[in-house]
């Protein structure tokens, strides 16, 4: 599943990113923010208007806003949550 | 050979608190806000080492890496490498890290440390980390990084002396040998190391105290977030009108009393008229709006300082995307509500050049604070002060509609521009949302004082000069007995000529007269009207005693007043904005385009408003 399909609040790991689908500068910006293969992310918020865009992604202690087009290029694997 | 002064540079990710640390270290005054991209220009200040020796401290734009994606980041890289023209290579690098975001910030930090230059780490905003339930071990981090680590809280001035001492010490030590034998470290490796170092440096972590996460739950909520934002903006505009009233009335009373005093003490002469009708009536009529401007800036500065501004950008992104822009454009556009000049300058944080140009072109349509005096005086004179709902006055509602008209106009223009002159690939929106922060009273007060001072200085210099010049143009040549003074004057002749063009959209001579000096500053329109009516009424004691609002009511019809308001929503009535647009777009092409389309739009809007109002029977 891609990052935009991830249920809100479910921790996941970015399995792969199709960098070719993104503009080079934006790809670099995403990488610089840590949105790269192997990163642990949680989808925090979705916009309410058409397309439910943009998305707010939690990575570490940081919250980053991205567009759905960016999320579409990222394949994620949900991480089974340890019993609290 | 004389020894050059030591240069130190502040380097770090966006939102690491560099600007606040810079202010605290140098005492320099600048704007502090915590949305990404605030540090754009080169900022240098003087820092005193414990020995009393001065060091030139440079604040560099926030960056995520030495591989750059924007002009800002390029500046940072060049300065660090010593390639930036006009900037000596820094002797000491001060790496600023956000304590509660270590894992992220340590990635760029490693890249900088690999350069082997004398470096000191400022572990900044440790108080916010503690609030978030994070206890750090600076010693462990120091061991891992191999450079001194100083915990700091810029806004509380904690750790500053220690940091200055560490800078002095780092400078006196020889450069660490660049570890050439070390293989090139890739980004994933750096990230893994950053994770290990951050984990090792965190003594304890409790997740439940993350206040900002709980606040985001509400403020970024898909359904609750946007209504909260709009309700907030609506309250701002209501507050601008209602909270300011007692203060504005007090200033108004003071100005009138001063005018009466001058009239009573100085014998009647042309000079007395200049003082009472020109200076006191003109400048006083603008001064009355100081409370409203302070209230508006109070809200804008608070939004910036708390971190809510970036949330507003997030909430607005989808709408901005609809017209081909991104949420990033929302920040400059909102600043433009205060003044288009800082707004246009804030567009530098927009990475896409087409996006940036479009934002510059529409920024003047955001209702700036200089338009407020014009709106306020017309609304107060023509719109009845009645309630249309609980806590919602008709006057505030009309004001809100004028703001909305500017926004809608800007959005339509952006949509058209993005499909024609600034066509290009749709831009993305990637932006860090900073942590919420309580604004410090001192920073807020300082920001407000700076705004108030700029306004007062304008009132004292430009508005004063323009008002006096207008008074002279209105009084010479002197009218023959029985002739109207305004019609006989130079200014009246000019305005009568302009009226030919402006009459079809409902403007009378006085309105045409007011919009000429308003090119210097919009609020001058108010003082122009005040001076014009003071001059033409000075023979008639009853009329002269009337307040500007009553003067307007007796001379204008409602459709005329509405047309005047519509004109001011769109007209490019400010030369400083045009000048700053020229600077930011490197030429006259785009400012000329901006002037042309905004005047056309203002003319059309005023005409449509006038004739619609006439047809609706409001005249």
Tab-separated table of C-alpha atoms in Angstrom, chain A residues 25-37 45-56 58-67 70, chain B residues 64 67-70 73 100-101 104 132 134 191 205 210 213 216-217 220 222-223 226 314 317-319 321 325-326 351 427-433:
chain	number	residue	atom	x	y	z
A	25	UNK	CA	14.182	18.932	-6.255
A	26	UNK	CA	11.154	17.698	-4.366
A	27	UNK	CA	12.636	14.229	-4.106
A	28	UNK	CA	15.755	15.728	-2.575
A	29	UNK	CA	13.713	17.837	-0.179
A	30	UNK	CA	11.765	14.763	0.972
A	31	UNK	CA	14.973	12.800	1.468
A	32	UNK	CA	16.490	15.677	3.418
A	33	UNK	CA	13.480	15.663	5.712
A	34	UNK	CA	14.047	11.958	6.318
A	35	UNK	CA	11.216	10.647	4.166
A	36	UNK	CA	13.274	7.876	2.659
A	37	UNK	CA	13.366	4.099	2.481
A	45	UNK	CA	-3.725	14.307	9.368
A	46	UNK	CA	-5.341	14.574	6.033
A	47	UNK	CA	-6.809	17.689	4.493
A	48	UNK	CA	-10.569	17.760	4.332
A	49	UNK	CA	-11.190	19.204	0.883
A	50	UNK	CA	-11.147	17.440	-2.452
A	51	UNK	CA	-8.591	14.672	-2.713
A	52	UNK	CA	-7.972	14.773	1.040
A	53	UNK	CA	-4.848	16.752	0.315
A	54	UNK	CA	-2.335	17.646	1.796
A	55	UNK	CA	-1.102	15.081	4.325
A	56	UNK	CA	0.724	15.620	7.589
A	58	UNK	CA	4.941	12.348	11.610
A	59	UNK	CA	8.555	11.288	11.336
A	60	UNK	CA	10.436	11.070	14.599
A	61	UNK	CA	9.391	14.112	16.612
A	62	UNK	CA	8.775	16.147	13.532
A	63	UNK	CA	5.583	16.770	11.597
A	64	UNK	CA	5.951	17.345	7.873
A	65	UNK	CA	3.286	18.437	5.421
A	66	UNK	CA	3.419	16.788	2.001
A	67	UNK	CA	1.062	16.483	-0.968
A	70	UNK	CA	4.439	12.587	-2.917
B	64	UNK	CA	18.630	20.210	5.518
B	67	UNK	CA	23.276	19.169	-1.239
B	68	UNK	CA	21.008	22.128	-1.822
B	69	UNK	CA	17.478	22.496	-3.158
B	70	UNK	CA	16.773	26.212	-2.837
B	73	UNK	CA	20.340	26.551	1.147
B	100	UNK	CA	13.516	17.680	20.736
B	101	UNK	CA	14.356	16.843	17.142
B	104	UNK	CA	16.577	14.603	12.391
B	132	UNK	CA	7.870	17.307	25.954
B	134	UNK	CA	12.607	14.467	27.058
B	191	UNK	CA	20.597	8.582	9.293
B	205	UNK	CA	11.465	9.970	27.254
B	210	UNK	CA	3.547	16.235	23.706
B	213	UNK	CA	0.453	16.747	19.170
B	216	UNK	CA	-2.708	19.538	16.310
B	217	UNK	CA	-5.377	16.931	16.956
B	220	UNK	CA	-5.488	20.214	12.096
B	222	UNK	CA	-10.089	17.641	8.984
B	223	UNK	CA	-13.496	18.987	9.988
B	226	UNK	CA	-10.758	24.892	8.850
B	314	UNK	CA	-1.373	23.400	5.885
B	317	UNK	CA	-2.878	24.299	0.904
B	318	UNK	CA	-5.734	22.496	-0.817
B	319	UNK	CA	-7.469	25.763	-1.639
B	321	UNK	CA	-3.568	24.228	-4.957
B	325	UNK	CA	-0.286	27.739	-5.745
B	326	UNK	CA	0.677	25.977	-2.527
B	351	UNK	CA	11.174	27.355	-4.006
B	427	UNK	CA	4.193	23.037	-7.542
B	428	UNK	CA	4.313	20.759	-4.548
B	429	UNK	CA	3.969	21.520	-0.888
B	430	UNK	CA	6.589	20.133	1.449
B	431	UNK	CA	6.893	21.935	4.727
B	432	UNK	CA	7.890	21.213	8.282
B	433	UNK	CA	5.255	22.124	10.855
